[in-house]
Coordinates of C-alpha atoms and ligand atoms in Angstrom, one line a residue:
X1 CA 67.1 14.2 -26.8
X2 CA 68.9 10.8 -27.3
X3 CA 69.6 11.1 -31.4
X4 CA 72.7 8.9 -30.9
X5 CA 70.4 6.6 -30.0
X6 CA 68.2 6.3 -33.6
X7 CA 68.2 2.9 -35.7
X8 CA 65.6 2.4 -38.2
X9 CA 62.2 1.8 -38.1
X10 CA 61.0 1.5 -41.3
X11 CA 58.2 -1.3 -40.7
X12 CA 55.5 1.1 -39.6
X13 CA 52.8 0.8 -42.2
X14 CA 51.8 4.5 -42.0
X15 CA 51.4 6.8 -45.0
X16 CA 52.9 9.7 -44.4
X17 CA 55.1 9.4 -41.4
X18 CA 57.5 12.3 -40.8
X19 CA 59.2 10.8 -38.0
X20 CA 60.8 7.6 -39.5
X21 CA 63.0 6.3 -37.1
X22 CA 62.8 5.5 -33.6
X23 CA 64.9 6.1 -30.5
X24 CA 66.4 3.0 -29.3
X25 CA 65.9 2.3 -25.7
X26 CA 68.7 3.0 -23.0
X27 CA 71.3 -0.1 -22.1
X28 CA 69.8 -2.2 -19.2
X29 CA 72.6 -3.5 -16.3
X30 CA 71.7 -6.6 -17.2
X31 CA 71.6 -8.8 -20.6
X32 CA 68.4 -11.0 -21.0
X33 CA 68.6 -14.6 -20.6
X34 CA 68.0 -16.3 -23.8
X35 CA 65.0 -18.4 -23.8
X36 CA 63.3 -20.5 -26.4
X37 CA 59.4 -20.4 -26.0
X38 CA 56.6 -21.2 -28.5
X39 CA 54.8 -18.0 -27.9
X40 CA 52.0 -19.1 -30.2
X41 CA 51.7 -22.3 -27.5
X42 CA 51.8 -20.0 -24.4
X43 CA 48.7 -18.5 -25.9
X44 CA 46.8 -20.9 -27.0
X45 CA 46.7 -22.4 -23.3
X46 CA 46.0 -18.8 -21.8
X47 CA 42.8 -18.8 -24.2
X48 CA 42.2 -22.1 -23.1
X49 CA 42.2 -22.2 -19.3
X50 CA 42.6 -19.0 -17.7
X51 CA 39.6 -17.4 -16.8
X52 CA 38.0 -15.1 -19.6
X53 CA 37.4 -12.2 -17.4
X54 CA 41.3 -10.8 -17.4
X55 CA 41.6 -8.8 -20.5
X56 CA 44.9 -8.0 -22.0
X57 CA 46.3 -4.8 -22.7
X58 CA 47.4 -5.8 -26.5
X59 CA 45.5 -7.6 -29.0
X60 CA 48.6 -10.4 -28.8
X61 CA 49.7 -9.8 -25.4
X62 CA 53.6 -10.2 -24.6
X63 CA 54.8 -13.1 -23.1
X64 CA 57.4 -11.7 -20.6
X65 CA 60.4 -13.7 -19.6
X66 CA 62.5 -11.3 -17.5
X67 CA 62.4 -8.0 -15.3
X68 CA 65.2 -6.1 -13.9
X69 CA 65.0 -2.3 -12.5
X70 CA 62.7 -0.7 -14.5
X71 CA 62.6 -2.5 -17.7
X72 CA 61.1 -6.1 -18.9
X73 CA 62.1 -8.0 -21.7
X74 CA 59.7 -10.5 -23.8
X75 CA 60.6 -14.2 -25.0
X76 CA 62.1 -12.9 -28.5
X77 CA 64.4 -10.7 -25.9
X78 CA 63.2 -7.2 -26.9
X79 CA 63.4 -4.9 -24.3
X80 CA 61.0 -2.4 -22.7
X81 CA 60.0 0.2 -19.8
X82 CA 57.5 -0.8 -17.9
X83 CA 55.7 2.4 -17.1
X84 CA 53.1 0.4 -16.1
X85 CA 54.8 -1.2 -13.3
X86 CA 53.4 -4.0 -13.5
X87 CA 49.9 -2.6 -12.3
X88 CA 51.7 0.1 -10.0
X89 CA 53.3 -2.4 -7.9
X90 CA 57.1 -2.3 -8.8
X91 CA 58.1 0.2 -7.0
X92 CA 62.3 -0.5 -6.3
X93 CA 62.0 -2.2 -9.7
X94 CA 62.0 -5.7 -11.1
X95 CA 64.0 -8.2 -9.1
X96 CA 66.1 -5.6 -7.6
X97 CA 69.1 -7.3 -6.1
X98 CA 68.8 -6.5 -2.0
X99 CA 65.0 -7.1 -1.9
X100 CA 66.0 -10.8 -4.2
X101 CA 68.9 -11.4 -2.0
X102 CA 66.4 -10.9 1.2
X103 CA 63.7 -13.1 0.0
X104 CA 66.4 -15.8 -1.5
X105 CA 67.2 -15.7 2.3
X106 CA 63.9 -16.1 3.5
X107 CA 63.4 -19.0 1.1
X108 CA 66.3 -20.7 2.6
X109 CA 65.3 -20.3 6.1
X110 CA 61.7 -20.0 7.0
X111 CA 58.7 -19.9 4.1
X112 CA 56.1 -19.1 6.5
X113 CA 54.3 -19.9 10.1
X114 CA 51.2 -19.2 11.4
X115 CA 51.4 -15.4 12.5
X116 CA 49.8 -17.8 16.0
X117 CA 53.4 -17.7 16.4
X118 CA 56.2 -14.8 15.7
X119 CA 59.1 -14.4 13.3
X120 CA 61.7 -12.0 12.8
X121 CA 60.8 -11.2 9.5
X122 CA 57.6 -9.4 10.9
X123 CA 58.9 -7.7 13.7
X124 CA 61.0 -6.2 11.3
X125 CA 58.2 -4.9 9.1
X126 CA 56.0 -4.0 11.7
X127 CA 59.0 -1.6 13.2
X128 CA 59.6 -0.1 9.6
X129 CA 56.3 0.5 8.4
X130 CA 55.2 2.3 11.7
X131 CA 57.9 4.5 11.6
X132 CA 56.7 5.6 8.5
X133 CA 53.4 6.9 9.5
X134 CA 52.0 9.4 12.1
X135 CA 52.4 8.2 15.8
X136 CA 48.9 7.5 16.1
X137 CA 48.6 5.1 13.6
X138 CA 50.8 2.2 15.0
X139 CA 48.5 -1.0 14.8
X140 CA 48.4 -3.1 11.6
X141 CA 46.3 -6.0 10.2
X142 CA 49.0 -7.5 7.3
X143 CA 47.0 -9.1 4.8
X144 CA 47.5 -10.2 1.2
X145 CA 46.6 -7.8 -1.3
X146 CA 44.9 -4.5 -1.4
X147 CA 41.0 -5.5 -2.1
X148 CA 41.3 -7.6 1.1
X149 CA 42.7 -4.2 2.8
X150 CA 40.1 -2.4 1.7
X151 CA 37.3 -4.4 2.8
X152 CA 39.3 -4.5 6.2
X153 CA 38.9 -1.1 6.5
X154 CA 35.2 -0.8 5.8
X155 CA 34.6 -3.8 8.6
X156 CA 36.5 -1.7 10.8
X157 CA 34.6 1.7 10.5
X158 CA 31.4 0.1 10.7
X159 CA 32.4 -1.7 13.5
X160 CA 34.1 1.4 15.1
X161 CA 31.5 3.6 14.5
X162 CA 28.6 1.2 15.0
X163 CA 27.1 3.3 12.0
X164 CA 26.5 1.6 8.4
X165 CA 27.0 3.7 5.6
X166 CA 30.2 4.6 3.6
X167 CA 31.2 7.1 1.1
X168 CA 33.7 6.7 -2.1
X169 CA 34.2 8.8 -5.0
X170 CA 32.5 8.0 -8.6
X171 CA 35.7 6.7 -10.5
X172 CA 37.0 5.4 -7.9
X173 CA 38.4 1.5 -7.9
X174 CA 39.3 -0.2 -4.6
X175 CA 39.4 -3.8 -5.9
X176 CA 36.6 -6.0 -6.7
X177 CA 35.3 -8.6 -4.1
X178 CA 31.7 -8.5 -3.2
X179 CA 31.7 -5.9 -0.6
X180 CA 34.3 -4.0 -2.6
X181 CA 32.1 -3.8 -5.7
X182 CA 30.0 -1.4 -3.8
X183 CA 33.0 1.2 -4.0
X184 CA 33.8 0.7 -7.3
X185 CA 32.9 3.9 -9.3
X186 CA 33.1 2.9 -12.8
X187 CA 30.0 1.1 -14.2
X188 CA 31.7 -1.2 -17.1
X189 CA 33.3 -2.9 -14.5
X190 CA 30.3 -4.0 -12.6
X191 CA 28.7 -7.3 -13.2
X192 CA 24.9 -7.4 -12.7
X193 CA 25.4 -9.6 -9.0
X194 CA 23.9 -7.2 -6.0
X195 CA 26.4 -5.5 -4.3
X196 CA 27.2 -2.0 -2.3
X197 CA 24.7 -2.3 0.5
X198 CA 25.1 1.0 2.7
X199 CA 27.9 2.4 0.0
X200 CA 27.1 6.1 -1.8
X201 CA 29.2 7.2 -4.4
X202 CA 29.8 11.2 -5.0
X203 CA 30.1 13.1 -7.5
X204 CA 33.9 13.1 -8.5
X205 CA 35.9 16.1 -8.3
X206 CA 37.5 15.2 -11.8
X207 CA 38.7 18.6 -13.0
X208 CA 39.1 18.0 -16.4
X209 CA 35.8 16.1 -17.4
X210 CA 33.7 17.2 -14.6
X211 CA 31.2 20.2 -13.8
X212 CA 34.2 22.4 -12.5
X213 CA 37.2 22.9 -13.1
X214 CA 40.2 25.4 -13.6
X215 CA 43.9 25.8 -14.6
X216 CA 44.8 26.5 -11.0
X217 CA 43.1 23.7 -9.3
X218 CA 46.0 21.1 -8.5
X219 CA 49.2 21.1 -6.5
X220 CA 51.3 20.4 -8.9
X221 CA 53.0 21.0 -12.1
X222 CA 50.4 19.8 -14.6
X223 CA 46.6 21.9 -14.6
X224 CA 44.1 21.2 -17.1
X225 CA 43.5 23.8 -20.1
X226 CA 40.7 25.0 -19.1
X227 CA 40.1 28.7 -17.9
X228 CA 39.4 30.1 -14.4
X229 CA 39.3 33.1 -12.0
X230 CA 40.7 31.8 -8.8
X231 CA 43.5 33.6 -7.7
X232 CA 46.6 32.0 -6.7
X233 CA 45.6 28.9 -4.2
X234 CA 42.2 29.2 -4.4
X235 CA 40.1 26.5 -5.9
X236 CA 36.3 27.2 -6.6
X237 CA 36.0 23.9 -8.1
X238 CA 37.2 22.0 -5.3
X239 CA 34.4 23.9 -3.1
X240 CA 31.5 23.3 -5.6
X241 CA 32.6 19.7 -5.4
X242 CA 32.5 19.8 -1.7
X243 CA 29.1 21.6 -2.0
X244 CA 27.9 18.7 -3.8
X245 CA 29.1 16.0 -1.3
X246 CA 27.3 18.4 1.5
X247 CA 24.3 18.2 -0.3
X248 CA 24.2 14.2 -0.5
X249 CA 25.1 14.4 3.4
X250 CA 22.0 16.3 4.1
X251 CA 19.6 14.6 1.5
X252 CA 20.3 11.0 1.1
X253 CA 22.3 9.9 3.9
X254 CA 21.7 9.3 7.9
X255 CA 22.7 12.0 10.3
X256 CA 25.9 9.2 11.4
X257 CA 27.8 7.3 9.0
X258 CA 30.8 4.9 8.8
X259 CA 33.2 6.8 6.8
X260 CA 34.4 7.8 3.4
X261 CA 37.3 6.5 1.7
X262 CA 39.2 8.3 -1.0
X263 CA 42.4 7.8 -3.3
X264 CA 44.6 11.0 -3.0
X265 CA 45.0 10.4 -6.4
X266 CA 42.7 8.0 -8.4
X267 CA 44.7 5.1 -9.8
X268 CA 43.0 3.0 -11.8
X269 CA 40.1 5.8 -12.5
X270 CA 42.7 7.0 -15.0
X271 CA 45.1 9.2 -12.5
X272 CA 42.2 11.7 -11.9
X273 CA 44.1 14.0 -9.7
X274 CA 41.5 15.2 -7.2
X275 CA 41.7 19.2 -6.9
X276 CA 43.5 21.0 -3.8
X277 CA 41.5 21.0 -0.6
X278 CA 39.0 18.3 -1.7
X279 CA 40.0 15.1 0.5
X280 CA 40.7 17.9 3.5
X281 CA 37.2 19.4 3.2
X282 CA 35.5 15.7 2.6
X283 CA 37.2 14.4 5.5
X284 CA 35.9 17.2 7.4
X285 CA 32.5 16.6 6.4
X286 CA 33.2 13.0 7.4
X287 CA 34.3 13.5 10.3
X288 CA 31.4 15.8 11.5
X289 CA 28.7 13.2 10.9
X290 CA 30.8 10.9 13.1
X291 CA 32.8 8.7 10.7
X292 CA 36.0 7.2 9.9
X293 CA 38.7 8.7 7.3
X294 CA 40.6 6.3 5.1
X295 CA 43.1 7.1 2.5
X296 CA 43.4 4.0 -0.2
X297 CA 47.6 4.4 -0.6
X298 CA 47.2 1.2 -2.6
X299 CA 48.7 3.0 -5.4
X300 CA 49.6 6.1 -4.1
X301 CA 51.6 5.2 -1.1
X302 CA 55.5 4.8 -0.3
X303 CA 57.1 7.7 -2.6
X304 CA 55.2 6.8 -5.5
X305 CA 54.0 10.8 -5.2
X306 CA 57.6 11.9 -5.0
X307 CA 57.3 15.0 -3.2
X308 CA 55.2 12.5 -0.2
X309 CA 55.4 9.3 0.8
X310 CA 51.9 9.0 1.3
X311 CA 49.2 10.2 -0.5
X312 CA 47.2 11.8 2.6
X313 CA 50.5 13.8 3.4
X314 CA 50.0 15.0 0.0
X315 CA 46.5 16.1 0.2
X316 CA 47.5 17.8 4.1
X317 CA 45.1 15.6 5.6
X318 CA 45.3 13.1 8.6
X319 CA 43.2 10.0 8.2
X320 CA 41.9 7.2 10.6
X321 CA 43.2 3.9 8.8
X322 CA 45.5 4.1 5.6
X323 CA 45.0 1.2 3.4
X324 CA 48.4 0.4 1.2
X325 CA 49.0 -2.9 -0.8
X326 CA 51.1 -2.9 -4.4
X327 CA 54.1 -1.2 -4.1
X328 CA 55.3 -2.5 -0.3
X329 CA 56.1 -5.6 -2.0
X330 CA 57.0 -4.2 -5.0
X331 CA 55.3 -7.0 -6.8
X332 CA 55.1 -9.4 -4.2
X333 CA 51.9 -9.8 -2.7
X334 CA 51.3 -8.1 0.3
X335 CA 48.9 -5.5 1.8
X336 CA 48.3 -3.6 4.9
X337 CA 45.4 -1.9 7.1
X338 CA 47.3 0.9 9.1
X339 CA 45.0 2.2 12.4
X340 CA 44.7 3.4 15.8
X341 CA 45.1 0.7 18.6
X342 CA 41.7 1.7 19.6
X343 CA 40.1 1.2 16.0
X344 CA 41.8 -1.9 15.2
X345 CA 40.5 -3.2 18.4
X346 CA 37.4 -3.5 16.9
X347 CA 38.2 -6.8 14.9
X348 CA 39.1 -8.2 18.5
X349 CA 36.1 -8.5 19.7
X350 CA 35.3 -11.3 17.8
X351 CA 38.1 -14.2 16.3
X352 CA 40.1 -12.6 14.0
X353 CA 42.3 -14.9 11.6
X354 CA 44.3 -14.6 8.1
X355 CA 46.3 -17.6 6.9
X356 CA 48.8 -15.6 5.2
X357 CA 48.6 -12.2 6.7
X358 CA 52.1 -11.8 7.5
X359 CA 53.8 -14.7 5.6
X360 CA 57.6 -14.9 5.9
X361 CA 58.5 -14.1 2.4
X362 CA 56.6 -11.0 2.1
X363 CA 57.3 -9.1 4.9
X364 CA 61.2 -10.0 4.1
X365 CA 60.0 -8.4 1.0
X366 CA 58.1 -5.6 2.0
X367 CA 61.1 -5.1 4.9
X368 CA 63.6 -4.8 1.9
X369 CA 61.7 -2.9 0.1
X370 CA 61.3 -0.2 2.6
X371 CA 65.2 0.0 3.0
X372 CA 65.6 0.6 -0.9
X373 CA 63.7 3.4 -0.8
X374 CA 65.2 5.3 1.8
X375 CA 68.8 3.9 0.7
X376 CA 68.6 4.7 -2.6
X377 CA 66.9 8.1 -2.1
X378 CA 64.1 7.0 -4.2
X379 CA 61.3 9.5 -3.3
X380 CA 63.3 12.5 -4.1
X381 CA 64.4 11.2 -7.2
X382 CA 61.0 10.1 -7.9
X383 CA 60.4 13.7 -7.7
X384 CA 63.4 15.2 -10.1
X385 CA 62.4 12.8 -12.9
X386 CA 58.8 12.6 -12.2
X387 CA 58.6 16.6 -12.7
X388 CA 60.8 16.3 -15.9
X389 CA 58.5 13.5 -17.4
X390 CA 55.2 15.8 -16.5
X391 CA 57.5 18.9 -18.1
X392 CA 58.0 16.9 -21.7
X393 CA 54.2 16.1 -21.7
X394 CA 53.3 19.3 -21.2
X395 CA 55.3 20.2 -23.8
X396 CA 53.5 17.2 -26.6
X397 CA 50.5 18.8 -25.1
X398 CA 50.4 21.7 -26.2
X399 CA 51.7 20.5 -29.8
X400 CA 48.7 18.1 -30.5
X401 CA 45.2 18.7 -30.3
X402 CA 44.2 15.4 -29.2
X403 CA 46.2 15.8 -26.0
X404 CA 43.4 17.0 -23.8
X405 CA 45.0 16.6 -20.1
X406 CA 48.1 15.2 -18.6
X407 CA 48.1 15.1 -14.6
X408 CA 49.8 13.4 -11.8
X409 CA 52.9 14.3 -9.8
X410 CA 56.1 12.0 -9.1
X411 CA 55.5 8.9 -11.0
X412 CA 52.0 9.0 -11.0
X413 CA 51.5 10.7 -14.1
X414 CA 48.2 9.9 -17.2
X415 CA 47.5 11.3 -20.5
X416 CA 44.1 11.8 -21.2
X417 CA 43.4 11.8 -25.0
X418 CA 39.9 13.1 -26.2
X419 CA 39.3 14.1 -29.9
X420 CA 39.9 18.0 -29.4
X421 CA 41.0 20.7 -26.5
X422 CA 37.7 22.4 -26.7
X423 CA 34.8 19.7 -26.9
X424 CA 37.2 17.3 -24.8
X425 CA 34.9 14.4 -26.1
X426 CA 35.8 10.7 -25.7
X427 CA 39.0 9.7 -28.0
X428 CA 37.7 6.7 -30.2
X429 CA 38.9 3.4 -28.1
X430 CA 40.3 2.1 -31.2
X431 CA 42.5 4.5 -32.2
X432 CA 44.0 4.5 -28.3
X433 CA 44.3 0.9 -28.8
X434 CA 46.0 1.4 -32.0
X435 CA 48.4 3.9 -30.7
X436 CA 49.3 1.7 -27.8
X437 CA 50.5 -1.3 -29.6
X438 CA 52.7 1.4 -31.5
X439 CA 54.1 2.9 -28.4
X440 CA 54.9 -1.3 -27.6
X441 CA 56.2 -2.1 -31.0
X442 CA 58.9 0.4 -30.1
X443 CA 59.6 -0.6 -26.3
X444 CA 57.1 1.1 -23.9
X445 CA 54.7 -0.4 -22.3
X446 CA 51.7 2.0 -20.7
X447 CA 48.8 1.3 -19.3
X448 CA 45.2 2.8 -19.7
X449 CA 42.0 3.2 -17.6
X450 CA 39.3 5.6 -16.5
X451 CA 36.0 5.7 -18.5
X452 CA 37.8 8.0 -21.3
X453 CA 40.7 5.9 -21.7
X454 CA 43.2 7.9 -20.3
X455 CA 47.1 6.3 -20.6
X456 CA 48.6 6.0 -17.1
X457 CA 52.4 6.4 -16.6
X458 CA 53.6 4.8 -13.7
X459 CA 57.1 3.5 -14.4
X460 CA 59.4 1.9 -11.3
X461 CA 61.3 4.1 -9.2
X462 CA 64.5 3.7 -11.1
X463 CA 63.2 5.2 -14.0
X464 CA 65.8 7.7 -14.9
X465 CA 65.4 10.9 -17.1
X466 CA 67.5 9.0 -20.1
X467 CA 64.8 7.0 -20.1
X468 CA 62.0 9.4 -20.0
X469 CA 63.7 11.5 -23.0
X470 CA 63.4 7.7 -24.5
X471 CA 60.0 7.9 -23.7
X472 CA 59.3 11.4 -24.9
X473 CA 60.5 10.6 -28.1
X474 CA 58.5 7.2 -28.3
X475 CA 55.2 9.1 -27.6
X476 CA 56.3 11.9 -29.8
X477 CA 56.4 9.2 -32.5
X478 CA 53.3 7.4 -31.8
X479 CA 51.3 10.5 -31.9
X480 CA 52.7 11.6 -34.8
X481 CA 52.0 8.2 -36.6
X482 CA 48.2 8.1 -35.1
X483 CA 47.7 12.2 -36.7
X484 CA 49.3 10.3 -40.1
X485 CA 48.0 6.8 -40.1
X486 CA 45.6 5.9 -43.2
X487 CA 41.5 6.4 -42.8
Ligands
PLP501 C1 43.5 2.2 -5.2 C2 43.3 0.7 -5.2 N1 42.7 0.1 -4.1 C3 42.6 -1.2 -4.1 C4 43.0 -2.0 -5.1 C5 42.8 -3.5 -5.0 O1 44.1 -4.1 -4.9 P1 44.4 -5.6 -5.3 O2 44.3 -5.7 -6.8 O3 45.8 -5.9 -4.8 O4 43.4 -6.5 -4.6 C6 43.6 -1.5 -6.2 C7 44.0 -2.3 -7.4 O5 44.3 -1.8 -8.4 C8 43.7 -0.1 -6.3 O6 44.3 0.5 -7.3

């Protein structure tokens, strides 16, 4: 652990607070342009005029002024990690200097053009990104962000199939447009509007909060706490989950269907990491009653996992259309529905258009991006740090009671709190809130989600493991603080 790195913190209003300094965050390549901003006036118009329904993660949210790798830095120039990337989009990290230098190209030269015509700057990405996917899969709609994708991808396996209905996962969150609504598996997002015609959720195979569940059930270095028999490999739970979704085939659903699509692990669901064999044996069961498979890579996709590019690889399955937005532009906005020839074909039968589906500036984006990733090894080291990060939470785990799960591989890690191992009931939202603003007061941003308010961990590639044992420490401290604030 970084103790060099200690300065005081004596302005936590805690009353009994062992742990009385904090560590300071590691040096950033770069030094924060100074800015002066009212931040009280950059508030007061957000409250104002932009639209009521985005909430914040802070009661005063921070006015960010600068990004660069893995860290961003606020208008009074205090520095944090963003381990929430920014929504799991940054993926090569803030503003990172070939994909700036390729879109300050693109600016120069060519902002966009009807995809009517062709550029360069697609050919490109339409090369790369197929050549990161299974043969098969070698015909792509570019749109602009991943709810579009998804609803892409539902149009195409009805269309495909000629059948209506479609399967997600309770928990599950694939954006929120009309259509998309349906999917969405998290009731306190949905606003009372009809939506989800021909959409069934399933139970989720959430391993920690759910029916079943074991301490074997995930590939992976992080299992839950609770006990199980299975041996080595095996996974009960995953099968009981599987015998659920058979019995929702036979009983409420048509002998053909669409699809089903499922996120290898669930992002904003808070990072429930769906037990081994599930998406294989759902797919399966998909694929019998004539349907479509689709993996949502919105968040999981391009090395995010660390050990696989893709999610699907991860879960050893082989899907029909893969649906990827967020982190192939690492923050820019662009998306992509990944098929067969013969799927996407569909969507051809009719016009087909998208204004921006392919616009200049993002696919020099997305193109650039790509490169980092290999160039810079980023998966694999994704991997090394993403294992080490999991390692030291296992380790705070088991040290505080109120640490009921941490799950995820590679950089797609979450902490679920609850108030005990045993009873694993909901952690009280305010005290999550509370230690949150703590964990930002001293220069790490997370995010949360999932019904239980779980805390999701999803820094930029570049993350490093001086910065984790930064992070370590930081939660270390925060917990402590929240098992010693005043009643
Ligand atoms: C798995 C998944 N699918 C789809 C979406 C929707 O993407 P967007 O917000 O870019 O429309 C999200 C957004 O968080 C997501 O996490």
């Amino acid at each position: 652990m970084l103790r060099s790195f200690y300065v005081n913190a004596a302005r936590y209003s805690y009353s009994t607070t062992p742990l009385q300094r904090v560590p300071k965050i590691p040096d950033a390549e770069i030094s924060p342009k100074k800015v002066n901003l009212d931040y009280d006036h950059h508030l007061r118009i957000r409250e104002k005029h932009l639209n009521p329904a985005i909430f914040t993660l802070y009661k005063k949210p921070v006015l960010i002024t600068q990004g660069n790798k893995q860290y961003l830095w606020d208008h009074t120039g205090k520095q944090y990690i963003d381990l929430t990337a920014s929504v799991s989009t940054i993926s090569v990290g803030h503003c990172h200097p070939k994909v700036s230098k390729h879109l300050k190209e693109a600016v120069d030269t060519l902002w966009h053009c009807t995809n009517m015509h062709m550029h360069p700057n697609m050919t490109r990405l339409l090369e790369k990104l197929t050549s990161k996917l299974p043969k098969h899969l070698d015909t792509i709609y570019l749109v602009n962000c991943g709810t579009e994708a998804v609803e892409m991808a539902l149009s195409l396996a009805r269309l495909y199939t000629g059948a209506w209905e479609y399967l997600t996962l309770n928990n599950a969150y694939h954006g929120i447009s009309n259509a998309n609504l349906g999917m969405l598996g998290m009731g306190h997002w949905k606003p009372q509007i009809p939506n989800g015609f021909g959409i069934t959720s399933v139970m989720n195979p959430d391993v920690y909060r759910g029916m079943w569940g074991g301490k074997n059930c995930r590939d992976g270095p992080a299992q839950t706490v609770r006990d199980c028999n299975c041996a080595d490999g095996e996974c009960m739970a995953s099968e009981n989950y599987l015998g659920v979704l058979d019995e929702t085939f036979r009983h409420s659903l048509p002998p053909k269907i669409a699809g089903m699509m499922i996120e290898p692990i669930q992002g904003s669901g808070g990072g429930v990491h769906i037990p081994r064999g599930y998406m294989k044996g759902a797919f399966e069961m998909t694929r019998k009653r004539g349907g479509l498979c689709i993996s949502d890579e919105v968040q999981t996709g391009f090395g995010r996992l660390g050990s696989h590019y893709w999610g699907f690889e991860y879960q050893g399955v082989m899907p029909d259309i893969v649906v990827t937005a967020k982190g192939m532009g690492s923050g820019f906005p662009i998306a992509a529905v990944i098929t067969t020839k013969e799927i996407a074909s569909c969507l051809a039968r009719t016009l087909h258009f998208n204004t921006f589906g392919g616009n200049a500036l993002s696919c020099a984006v997305a193109s650039a991006t790509l490169d980092v990733i290999d160039e810079e090894n980023m998966q694999a080291h994704v991997h090394e740090v993403g294992n080490y990060l999991i390692s030291g939470l296992l380790k705070l785990r088991e040290r505080y009671e109120f640490l009921g799960d941490v799950r995820g591989i590679g950089f797609m890690v979450s902490i679920e709190l609850a108030t005990d191992k045993k009873s694993r009931n909901t952690f009280p939202a305010d005290n999550l809130a509370k230690i949150m603003e703590d964990l930002r007061d001293m220069g790490v941003l997370v995010a949360k989600g999932g019904m239980y308010g779980a805390l999701r961990l999803k820094p930029p590639f570049p993350a490093t493991k001086q910065d984790m044992d930064f992070v370590l420490e930081v939660f270390d401290i925060a917990f402590n603080n929240h098992l010693h604030k005043k009643k």
